[in-house]
Short mmCIF file of C-alpha atoms and ligand atoms in Angstrom, two decimals:
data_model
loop_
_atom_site.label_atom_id
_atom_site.label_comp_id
_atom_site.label_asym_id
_atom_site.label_seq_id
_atom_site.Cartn_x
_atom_site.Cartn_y
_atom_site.Cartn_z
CA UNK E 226 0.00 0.00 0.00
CA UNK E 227 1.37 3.18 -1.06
CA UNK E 228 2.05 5.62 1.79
CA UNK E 229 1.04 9.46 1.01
CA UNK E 230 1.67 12.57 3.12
CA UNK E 231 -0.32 15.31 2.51
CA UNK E 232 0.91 18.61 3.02
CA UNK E 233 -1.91 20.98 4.56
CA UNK E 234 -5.85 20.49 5.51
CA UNK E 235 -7.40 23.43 3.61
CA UNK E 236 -10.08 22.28 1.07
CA UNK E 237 -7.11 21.47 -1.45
CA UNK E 238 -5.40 18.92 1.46
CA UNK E 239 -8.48 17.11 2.55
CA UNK E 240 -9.83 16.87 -1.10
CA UNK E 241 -6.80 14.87 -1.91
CA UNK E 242 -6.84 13.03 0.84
CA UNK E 243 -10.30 12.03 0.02
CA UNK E 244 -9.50 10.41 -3.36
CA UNK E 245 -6.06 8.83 -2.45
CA UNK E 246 -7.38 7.28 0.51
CA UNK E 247 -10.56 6.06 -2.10
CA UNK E 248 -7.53 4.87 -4.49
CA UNK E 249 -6.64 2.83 -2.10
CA UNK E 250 -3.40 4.65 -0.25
CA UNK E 251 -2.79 4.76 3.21
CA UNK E 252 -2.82 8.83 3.77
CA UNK E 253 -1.60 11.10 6.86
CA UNK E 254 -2.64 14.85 6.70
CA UNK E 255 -0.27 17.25 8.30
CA UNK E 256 -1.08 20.64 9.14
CA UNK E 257 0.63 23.25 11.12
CA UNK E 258 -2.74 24.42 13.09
CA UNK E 259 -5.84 22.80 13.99
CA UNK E 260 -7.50 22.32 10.70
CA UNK E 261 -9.83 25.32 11.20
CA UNK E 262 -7.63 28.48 10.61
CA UNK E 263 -7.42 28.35 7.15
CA UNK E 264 -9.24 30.05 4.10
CA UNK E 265 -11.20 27.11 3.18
CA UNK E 266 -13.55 28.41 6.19
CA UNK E 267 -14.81 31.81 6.10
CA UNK E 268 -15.38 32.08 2.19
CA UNK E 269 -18.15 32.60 0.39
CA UNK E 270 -19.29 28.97 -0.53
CA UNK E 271 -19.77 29.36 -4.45
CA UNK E 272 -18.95 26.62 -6.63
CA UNK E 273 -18.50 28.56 -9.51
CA UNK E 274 -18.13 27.54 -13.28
CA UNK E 275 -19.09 30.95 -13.92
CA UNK E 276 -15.83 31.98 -12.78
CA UNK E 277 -13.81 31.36 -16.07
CA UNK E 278 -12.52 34.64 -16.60
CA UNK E 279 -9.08 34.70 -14.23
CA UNK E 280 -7.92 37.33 -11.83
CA UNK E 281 -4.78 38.14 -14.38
CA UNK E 282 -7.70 39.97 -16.84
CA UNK E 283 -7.10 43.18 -19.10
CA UNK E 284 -7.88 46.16 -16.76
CA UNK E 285 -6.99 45.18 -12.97
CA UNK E 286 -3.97 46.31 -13.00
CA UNK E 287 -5.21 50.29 -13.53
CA UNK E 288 -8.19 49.43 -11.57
CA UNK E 289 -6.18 48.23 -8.68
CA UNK E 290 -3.71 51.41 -8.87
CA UNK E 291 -6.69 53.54 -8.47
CA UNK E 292 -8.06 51.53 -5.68
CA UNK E 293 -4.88 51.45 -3.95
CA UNK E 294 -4.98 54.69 -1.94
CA UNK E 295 -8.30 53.97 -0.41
CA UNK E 296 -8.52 51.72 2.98
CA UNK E 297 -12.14 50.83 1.71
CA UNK E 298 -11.17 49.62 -2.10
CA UNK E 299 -11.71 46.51 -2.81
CA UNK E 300 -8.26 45.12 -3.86
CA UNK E 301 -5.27 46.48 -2.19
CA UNK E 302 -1.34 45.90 -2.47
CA UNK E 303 0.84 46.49 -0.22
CA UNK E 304 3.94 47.88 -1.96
CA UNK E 305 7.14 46.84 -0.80
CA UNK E 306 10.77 45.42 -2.11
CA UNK E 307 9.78 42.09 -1.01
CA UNK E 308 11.13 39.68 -3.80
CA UNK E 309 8.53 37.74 -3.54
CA UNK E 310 5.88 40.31 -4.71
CA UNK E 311 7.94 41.76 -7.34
CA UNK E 312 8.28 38.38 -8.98
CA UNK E 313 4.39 38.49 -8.46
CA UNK E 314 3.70 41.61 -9.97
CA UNK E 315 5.11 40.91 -13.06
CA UNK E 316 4.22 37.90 -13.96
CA UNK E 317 0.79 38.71 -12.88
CA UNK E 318 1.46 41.93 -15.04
CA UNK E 319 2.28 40.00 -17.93
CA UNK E 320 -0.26 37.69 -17.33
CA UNK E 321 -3.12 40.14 -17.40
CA UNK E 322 -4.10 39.68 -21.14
CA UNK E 323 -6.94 39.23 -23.49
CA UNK E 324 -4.59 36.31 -24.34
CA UNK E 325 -4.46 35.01 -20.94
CA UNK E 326 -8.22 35.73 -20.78
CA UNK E 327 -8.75 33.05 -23.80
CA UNK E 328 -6.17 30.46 -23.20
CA UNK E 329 -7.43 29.94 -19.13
CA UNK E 330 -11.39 29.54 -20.11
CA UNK E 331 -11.00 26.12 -21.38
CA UNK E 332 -9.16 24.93 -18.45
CA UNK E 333 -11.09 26.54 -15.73
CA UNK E 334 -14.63 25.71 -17.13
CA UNK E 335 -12.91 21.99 -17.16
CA UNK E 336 -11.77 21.98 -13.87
CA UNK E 337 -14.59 23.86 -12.03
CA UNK E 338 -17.32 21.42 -13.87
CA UNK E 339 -15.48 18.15 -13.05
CA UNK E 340 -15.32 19.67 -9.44
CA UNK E 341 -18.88 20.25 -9.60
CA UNK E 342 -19.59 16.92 -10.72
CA UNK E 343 -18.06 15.43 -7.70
CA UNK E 344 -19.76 17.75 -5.25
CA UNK E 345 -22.87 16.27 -6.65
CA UNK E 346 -21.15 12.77 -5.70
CA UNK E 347 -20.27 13.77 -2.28
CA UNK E 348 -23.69 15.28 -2.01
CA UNK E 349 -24.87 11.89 -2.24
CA UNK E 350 -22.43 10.22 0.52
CA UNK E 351 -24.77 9.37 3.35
CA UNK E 352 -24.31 11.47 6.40
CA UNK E 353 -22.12 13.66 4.66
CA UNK E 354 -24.33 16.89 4.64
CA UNK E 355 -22.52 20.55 3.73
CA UNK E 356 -25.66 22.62 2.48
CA UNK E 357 -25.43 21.61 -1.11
CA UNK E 358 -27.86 23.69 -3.61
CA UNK E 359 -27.82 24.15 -7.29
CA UNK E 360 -30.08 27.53 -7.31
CA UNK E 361 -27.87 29.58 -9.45
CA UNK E 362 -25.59 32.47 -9.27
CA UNK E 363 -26.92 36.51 -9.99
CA UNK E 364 -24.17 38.95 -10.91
CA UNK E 365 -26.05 42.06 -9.95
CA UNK E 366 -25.03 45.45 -11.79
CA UNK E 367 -25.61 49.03 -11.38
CA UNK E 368 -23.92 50.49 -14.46
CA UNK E 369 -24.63 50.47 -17.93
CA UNK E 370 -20.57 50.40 -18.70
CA UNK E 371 -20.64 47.05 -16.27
CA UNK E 372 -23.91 45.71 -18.46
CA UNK E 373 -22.19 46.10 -21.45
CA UNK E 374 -19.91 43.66 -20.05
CA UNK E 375 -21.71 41.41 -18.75
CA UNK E 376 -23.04 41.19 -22.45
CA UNK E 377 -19.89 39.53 -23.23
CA UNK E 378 -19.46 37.50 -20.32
CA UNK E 379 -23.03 36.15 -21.17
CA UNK E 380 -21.89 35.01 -24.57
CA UNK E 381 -18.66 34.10 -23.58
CA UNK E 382 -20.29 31.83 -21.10
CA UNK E 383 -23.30 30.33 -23.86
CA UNK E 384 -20.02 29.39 -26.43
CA UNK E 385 -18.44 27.50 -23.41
CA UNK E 386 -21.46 25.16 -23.25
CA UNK E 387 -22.54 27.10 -19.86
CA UNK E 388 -25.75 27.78 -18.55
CA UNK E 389 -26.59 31.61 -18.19
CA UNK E 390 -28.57 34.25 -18.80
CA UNK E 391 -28.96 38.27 -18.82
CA UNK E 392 -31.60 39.67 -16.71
CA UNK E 393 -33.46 42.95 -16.60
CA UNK E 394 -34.57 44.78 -13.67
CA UNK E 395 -37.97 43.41 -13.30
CA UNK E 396 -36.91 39.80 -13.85
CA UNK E 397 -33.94 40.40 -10.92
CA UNK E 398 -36.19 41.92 -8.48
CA UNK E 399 -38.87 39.27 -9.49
CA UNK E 400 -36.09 36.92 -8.24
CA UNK E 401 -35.96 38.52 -5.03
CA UNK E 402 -39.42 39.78 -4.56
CA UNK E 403 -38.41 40.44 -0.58
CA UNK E 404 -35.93 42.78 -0.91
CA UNK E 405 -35.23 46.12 -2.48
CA UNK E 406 -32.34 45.81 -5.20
CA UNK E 407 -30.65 49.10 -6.61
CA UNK E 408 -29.15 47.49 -9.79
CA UNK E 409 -30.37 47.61 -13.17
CA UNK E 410 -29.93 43.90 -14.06
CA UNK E 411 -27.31 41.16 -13.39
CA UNK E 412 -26.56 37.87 -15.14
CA UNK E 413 -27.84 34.38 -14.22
CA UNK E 414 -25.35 31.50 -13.48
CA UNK E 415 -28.01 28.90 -13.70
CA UNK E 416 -24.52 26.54 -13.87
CA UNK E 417 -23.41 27.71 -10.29
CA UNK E 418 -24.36 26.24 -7.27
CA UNK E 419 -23.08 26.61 -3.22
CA UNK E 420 -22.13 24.77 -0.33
CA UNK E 421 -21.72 26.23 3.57
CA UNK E 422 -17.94 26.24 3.60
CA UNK E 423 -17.48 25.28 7.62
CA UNK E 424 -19.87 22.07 7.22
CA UNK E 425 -17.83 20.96 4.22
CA UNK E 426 -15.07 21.13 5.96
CA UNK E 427 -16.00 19.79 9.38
CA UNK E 428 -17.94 16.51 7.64
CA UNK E 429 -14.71 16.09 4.98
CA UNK E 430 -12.39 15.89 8.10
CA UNK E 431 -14.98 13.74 9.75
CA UNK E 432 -15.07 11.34 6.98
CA UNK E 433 -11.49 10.79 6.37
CA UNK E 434 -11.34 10.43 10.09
CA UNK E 435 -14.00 7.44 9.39
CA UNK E 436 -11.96 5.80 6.75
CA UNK E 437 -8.75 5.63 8.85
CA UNK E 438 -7.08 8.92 7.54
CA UNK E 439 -4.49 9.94 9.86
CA UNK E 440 -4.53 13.89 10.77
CA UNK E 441 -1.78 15.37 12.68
CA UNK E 442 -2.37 18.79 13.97
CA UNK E 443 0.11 21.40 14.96
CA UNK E 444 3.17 20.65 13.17
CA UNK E 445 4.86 22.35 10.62
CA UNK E 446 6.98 21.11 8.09
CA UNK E 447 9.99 22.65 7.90
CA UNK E 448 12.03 20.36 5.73
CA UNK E 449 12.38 16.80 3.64
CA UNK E 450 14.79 13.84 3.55
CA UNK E 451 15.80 13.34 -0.07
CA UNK E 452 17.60 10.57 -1.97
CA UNK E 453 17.93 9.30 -5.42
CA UNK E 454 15.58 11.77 -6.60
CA UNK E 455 12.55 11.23 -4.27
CA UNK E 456 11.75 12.60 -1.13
CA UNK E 457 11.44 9.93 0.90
CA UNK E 458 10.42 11.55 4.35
CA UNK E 459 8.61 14.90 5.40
CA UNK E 460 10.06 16.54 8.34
CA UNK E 461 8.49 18.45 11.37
CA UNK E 462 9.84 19.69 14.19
CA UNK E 463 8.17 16.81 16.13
CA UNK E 464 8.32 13.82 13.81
CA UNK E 465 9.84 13.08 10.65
CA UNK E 466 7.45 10.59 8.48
CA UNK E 467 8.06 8.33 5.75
CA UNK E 468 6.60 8.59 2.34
CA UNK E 469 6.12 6.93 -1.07
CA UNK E 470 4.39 10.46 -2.50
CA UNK E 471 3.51 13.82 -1.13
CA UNK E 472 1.30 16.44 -1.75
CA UNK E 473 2.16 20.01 -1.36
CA UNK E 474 -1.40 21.67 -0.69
CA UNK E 475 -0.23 24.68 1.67
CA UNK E 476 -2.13 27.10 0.60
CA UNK E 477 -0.57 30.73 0.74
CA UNK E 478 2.26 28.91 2.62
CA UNK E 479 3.05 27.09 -0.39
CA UNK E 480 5.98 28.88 -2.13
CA UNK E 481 7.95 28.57 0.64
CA UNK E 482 7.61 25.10 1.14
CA UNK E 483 8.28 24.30 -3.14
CA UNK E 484 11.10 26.02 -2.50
CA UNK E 485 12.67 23.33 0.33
CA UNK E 486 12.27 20.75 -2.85
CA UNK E 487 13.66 22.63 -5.74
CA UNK E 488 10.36 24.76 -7.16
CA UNK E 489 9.52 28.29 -8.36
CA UNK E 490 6.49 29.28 -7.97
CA UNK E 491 4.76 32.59 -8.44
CA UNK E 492 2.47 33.14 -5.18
CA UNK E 493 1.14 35.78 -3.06
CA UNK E 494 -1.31 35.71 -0.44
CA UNK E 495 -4.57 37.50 -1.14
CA UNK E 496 -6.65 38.67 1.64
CA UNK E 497 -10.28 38.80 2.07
CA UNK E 498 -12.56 39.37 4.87
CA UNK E 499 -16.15 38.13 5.79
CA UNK E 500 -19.28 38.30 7.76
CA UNK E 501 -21.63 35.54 8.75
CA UNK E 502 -24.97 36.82 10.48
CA UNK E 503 -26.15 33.25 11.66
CA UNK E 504 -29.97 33.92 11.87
CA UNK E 505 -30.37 36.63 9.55
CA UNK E 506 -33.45 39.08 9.14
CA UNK E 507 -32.51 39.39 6.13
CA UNK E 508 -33.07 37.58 2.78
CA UNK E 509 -31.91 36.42 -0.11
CA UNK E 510 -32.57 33.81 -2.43
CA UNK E 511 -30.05 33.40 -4.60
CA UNK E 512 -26.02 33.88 -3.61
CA UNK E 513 -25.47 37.53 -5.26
CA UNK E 514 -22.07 39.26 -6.59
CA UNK E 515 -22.32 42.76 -6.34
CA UNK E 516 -20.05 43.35 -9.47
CA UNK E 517 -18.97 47.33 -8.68
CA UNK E 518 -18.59 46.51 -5.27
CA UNK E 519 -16.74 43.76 -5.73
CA UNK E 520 -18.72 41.88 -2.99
CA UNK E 521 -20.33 38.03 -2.50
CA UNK E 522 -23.33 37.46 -0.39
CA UNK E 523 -24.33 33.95 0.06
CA UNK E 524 -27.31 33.10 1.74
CA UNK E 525 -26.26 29.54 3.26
CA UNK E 526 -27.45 26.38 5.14
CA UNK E 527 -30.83 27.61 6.62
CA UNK E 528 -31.09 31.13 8.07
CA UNK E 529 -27.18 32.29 7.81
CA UNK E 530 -26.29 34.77 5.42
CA UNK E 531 -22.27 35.39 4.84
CA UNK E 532 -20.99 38.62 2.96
CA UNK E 533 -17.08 38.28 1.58
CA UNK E 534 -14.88 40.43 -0.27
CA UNK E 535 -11.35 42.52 -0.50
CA UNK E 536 -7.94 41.35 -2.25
CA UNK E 537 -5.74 42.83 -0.31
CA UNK E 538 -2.05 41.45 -1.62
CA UNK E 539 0.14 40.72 1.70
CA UNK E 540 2.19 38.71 3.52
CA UNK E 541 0.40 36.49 5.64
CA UNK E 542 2.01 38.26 8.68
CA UNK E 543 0.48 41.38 7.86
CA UNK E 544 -1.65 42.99 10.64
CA UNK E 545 -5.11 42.31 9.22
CA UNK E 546 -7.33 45.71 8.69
CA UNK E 547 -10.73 45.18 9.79
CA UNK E 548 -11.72 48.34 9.05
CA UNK E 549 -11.64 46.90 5.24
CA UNK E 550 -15.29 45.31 6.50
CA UNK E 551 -16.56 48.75 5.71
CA UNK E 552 -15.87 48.43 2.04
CA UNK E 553 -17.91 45.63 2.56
CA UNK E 554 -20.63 46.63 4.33
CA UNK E 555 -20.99 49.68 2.25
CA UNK E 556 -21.33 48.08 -0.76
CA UNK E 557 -24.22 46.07 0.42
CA UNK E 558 -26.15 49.06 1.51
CA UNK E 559 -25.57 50.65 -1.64
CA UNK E 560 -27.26 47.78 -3.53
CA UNK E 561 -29.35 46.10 -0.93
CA UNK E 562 -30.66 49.33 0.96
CA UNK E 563 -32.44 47.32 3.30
CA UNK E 564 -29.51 45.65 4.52
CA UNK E 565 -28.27 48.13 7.08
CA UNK E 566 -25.93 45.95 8.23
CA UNK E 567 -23.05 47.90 11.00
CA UNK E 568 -19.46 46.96 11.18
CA UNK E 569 -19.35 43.92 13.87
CA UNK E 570 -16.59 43.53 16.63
CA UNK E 571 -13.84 42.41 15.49
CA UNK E 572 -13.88 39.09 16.66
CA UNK E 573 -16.17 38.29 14.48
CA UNK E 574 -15.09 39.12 11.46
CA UNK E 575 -13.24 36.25 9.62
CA UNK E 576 -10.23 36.64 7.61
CA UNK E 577 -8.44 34.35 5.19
CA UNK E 578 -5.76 34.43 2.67
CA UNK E 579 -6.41 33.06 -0.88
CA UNK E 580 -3.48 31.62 -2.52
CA UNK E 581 -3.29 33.77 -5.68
CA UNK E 582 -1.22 32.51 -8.81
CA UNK E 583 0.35 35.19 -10.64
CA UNK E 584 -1.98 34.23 -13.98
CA UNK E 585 -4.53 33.15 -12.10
CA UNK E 586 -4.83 29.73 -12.81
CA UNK E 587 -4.40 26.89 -9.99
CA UNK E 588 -1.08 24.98 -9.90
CA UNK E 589 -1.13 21.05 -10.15
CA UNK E 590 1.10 18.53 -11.18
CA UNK E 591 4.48 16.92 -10.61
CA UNK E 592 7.60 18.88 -9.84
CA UNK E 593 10.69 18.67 -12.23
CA UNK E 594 13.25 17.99 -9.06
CA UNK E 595 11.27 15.08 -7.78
CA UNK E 596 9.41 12.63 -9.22
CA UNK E 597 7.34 11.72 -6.29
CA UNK E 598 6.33 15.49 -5.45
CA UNK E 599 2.70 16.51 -6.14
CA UNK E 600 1.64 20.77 -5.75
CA UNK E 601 -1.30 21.44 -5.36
CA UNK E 602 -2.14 25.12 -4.89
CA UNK E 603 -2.25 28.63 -6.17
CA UNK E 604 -6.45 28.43 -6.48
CA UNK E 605 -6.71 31.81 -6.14
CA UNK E 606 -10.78 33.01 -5.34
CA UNK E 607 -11.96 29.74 -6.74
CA UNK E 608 -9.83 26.78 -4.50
CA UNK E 609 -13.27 25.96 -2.48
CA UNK E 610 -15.14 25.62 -6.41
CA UNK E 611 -12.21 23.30 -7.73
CA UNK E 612 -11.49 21.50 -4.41
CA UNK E 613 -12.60 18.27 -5.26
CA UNK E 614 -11.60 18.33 -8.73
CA UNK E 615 -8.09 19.20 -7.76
CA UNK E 616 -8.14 16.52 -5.46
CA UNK E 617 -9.57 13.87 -7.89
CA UNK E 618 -5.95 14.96 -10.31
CA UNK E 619 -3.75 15.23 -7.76
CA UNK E 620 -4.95 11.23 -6.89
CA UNK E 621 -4.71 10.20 -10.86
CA UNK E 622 -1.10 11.97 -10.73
CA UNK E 623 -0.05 10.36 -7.31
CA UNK E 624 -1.55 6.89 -9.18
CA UNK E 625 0.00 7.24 -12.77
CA UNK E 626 -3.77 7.26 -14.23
CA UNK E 627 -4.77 9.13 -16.92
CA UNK E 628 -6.29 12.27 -15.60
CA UNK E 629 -10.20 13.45 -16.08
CA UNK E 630 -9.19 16.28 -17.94
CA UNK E 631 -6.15 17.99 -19.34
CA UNK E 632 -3.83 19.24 -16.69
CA UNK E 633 -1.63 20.57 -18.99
CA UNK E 634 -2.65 24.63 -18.44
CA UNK E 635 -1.79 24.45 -14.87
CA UNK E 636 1.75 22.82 -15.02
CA UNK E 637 3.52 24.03 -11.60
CA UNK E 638 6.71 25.36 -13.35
CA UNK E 639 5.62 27.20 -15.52
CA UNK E 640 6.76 30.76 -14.99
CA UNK E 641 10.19 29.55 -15.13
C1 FAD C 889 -13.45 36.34 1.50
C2 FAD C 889 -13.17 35.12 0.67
C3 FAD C 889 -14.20 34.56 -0.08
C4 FAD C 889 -13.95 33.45 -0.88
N1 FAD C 889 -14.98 32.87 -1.56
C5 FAD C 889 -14.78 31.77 -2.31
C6 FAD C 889 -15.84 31.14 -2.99
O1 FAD C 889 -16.99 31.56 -2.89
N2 FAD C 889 -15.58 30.05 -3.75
C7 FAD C 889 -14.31 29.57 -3.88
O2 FAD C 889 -14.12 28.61 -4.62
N3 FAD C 889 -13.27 30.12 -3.21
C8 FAD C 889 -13.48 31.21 -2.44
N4 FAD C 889 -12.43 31.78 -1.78
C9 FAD C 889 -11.08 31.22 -1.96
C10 FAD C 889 -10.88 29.92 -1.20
O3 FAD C 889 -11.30 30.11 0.12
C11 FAD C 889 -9.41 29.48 -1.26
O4 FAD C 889 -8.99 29.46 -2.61
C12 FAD C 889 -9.24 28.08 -0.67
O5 FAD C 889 -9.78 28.00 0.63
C13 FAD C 889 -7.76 27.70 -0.63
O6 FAD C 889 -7.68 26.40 -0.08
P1 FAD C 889 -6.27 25.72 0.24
O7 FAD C 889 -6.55 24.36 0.74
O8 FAD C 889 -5.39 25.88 -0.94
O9 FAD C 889 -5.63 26.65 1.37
P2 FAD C 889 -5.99 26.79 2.91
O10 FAD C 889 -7.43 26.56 3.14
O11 FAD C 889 -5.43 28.07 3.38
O12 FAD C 889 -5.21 25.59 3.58
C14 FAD C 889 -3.80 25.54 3.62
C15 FAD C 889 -3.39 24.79 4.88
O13 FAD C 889 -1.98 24.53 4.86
C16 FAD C 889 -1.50 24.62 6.20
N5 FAD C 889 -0.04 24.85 6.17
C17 FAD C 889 0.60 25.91 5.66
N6 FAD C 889 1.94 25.77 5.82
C18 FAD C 889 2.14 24.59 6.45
C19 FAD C 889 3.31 23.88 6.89
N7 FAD C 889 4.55 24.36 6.70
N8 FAD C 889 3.15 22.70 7.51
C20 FAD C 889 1.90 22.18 7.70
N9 FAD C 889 0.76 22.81 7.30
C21 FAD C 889 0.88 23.99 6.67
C22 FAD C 889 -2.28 25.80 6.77
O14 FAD C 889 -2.30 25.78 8.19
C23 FAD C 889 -3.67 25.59 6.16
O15 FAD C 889 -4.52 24.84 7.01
C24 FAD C 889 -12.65 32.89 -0.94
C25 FAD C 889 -11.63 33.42 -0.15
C26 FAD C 889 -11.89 34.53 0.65
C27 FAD C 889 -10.78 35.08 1.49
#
């Protein structure tokens, strides 16, 4: 039986666990907390095939610049001489393209629907309940310059095969007949569907835990034992454990730790912030993007009702800003006027950081250096969406299997 560390228990880390344990391997999960403070948490829950248009798109990079000198923007970086982010920049500079644009919409409408696909299979697991619901997506507008472009995202979307539609403003607000929308239309994701992120995550770890998955909390890996190009054990401060294969899957951590075993990657942490109200007066529907505010509302298992957004571009050591909740906040009352919503203490607003690629497409495959060495990261605002489809490659790769679909676009190396 083939023995498999896996690096990190985000969404990425337990998703692979889930299929190489299936495969047949004997798995251990290693994390360097308690399985809970990571992004795979607090986010907003979509499962998104709408999202095929990357983060590396023509315009973000003025957009950002402009946003930049305002603590309530939506995207933020922090500039600095950090290597790391100037590596970043510019890749992600050279990255944000029209070609970019077309070469990653093939590849991310693959990945995100075979992810999909399997959340409808673990929807069916019994016991195994995270909130599932295929109700659709609306991408809410307020401009005419943003409904022009949502135009082309709608056709766009129809030539990928994906189900959508444009709506007016009476057809959104006869969506959401109980609340006031100021918006003059949004787009349909009838393709998208949501889970509630903490119950995903809670039952995965609880069903791994069934099926004799090992989970080791609170160490870090700091380092490997190599030979004969393999690593052949992952070390800890505590332990040091013995492996056939491992799986990288540390999130926003993960540069650092391709680095102890010989690869580049282009990563920087991107931070977002969110609010749960857990028995919410108000209501929505449908999970809504407010696309000028740059903010996600998902109305989630039952009564709760979480509202996500910011990219702010740090290190993960960075004091967090809460005050960037306003941003948030604001932008809900300025579509939703109902929702007078005020900013929370701060214990109780979450914070994660998205692992962001520099061209906005995930990371997964082998590494050149060694051949038993599988990364899995770099997921950006979509690593809930294509958790289980990662996972499901990362086991074919692990296996030598063909893979589901073409892994090709998100080769690990490739920026070098
Ligand atoms: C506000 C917000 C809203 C979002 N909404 C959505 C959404 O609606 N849909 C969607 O698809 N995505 C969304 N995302 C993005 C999504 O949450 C992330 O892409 C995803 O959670 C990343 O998962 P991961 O497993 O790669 O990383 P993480 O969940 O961060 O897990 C990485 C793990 O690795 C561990 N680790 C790190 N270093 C080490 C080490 N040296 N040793 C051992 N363990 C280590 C960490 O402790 C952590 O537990 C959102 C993110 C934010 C912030």
């Amino acid at each position: 039986m083939k023995n498999v560390v896996v690096i990190g228990g985000g969404i990425i880390g337990l998703s692979s666990a889930f299929y190489l344990q299936q495969s047949g391997c004997k798995v251990t999960v290693i994390d360097k907390d308690n399985f809970k403070d990571n992004c795979s948490y607090g986010n907003a829950g979509y499962v998104c095939p709408s999202h095929f248009i990357p983060l590396a798109a023509p315009g973000i990079i003025w957009q950002g610049f402009k946003w930049m000198f305002n603590s309530k923007s939506p995207f933020y970086v922090k500039p600095s001489f950090n290597k790391a982010l100037i590596d970043w920049g510019l890749n992600f500079a050279k990255s944000a393209t029209n070609k970019n644009v077309i070469k990653s919409a093939i590849p991310l409408r693959d990945i995100s629907l075979l992810s999909q696909h399997e959340f409808e299979e673990w929807n069916k697991i019994p016991d195994f309940n995270f909130g599932y619901e295929h109700k659709g997506m609306l991408e809410v507008f307020q401009t005419e310059k943003v409904g022009e472009h949502a135009h082309h995202t709608v056709e766009k979307a129809k030539e990928l095969g994906l189900d959508v539609s444009l709506l007016n403003y009476e057809e959104l607000q006869a969506l959401e007949s109980q609340t006031k929308i100021n918006a003059i239309g949004a787009v349909k994701f009838n393709c998208d569907s949501h889970v509630y992120p903490d119950k995903l995550m809670d039952g995965l770890k609880k069903l791994l835990l069934a099926k004799g998955v090992e989970f080791k909390y609170g160490e870090t890996v700091q380092s490997f034992e190599k030979s004969n190009g393999v690593v052949t054990k992952v070390i800890t401060k505590e332990n040091a454990y013995p492996a056939d294969d491992v799986v990288i899957a540390t999130g926003s951590w993960s540069k650092e730790i391709a680095e102890l075993v010989g690869a580049k990657i282009s990563l920087m942490p991107g931070r977002g912030y969110s609010l749960t109200l857990e028995d919410s007066d108000y209501k929505l529907n449908h999970p809504m993007i407010l696309a000028e505010g740059r903010v996600a509302i998902t109305p989630m298992d039952g009564n709760k009702i979480r509202f996500g957004g910011t990219m702010e571009v740090v290190p993960t050591t960075a004091k967090p800003q809460y005050e960037r909740i306003n941003g948030v906040l604001n932008a809900v009352k300025d579509f939703l006027p109902e929702f007078q919503i005020e900013k929370p203490a701060e214990k109780d607003i979450w914070y994660g950081y998205r692992p962001c690629s520099a061209d906005g497409l995930p990371y997964i495959g082998k590494i050149k250096k060694y051949n038993n060495v599988v990364i899995a990261t770099g997921h950006s605002m979509m690593g809930l969406s294509l958790g289980p489809g990662s996972g499901k490659l990362v086991s074919q790769l692990i296996n030598r299997e063909p893979t589901s679909i073409d892994t090709k676009a998100f080769e690990v190396e490739r920026f070098n």
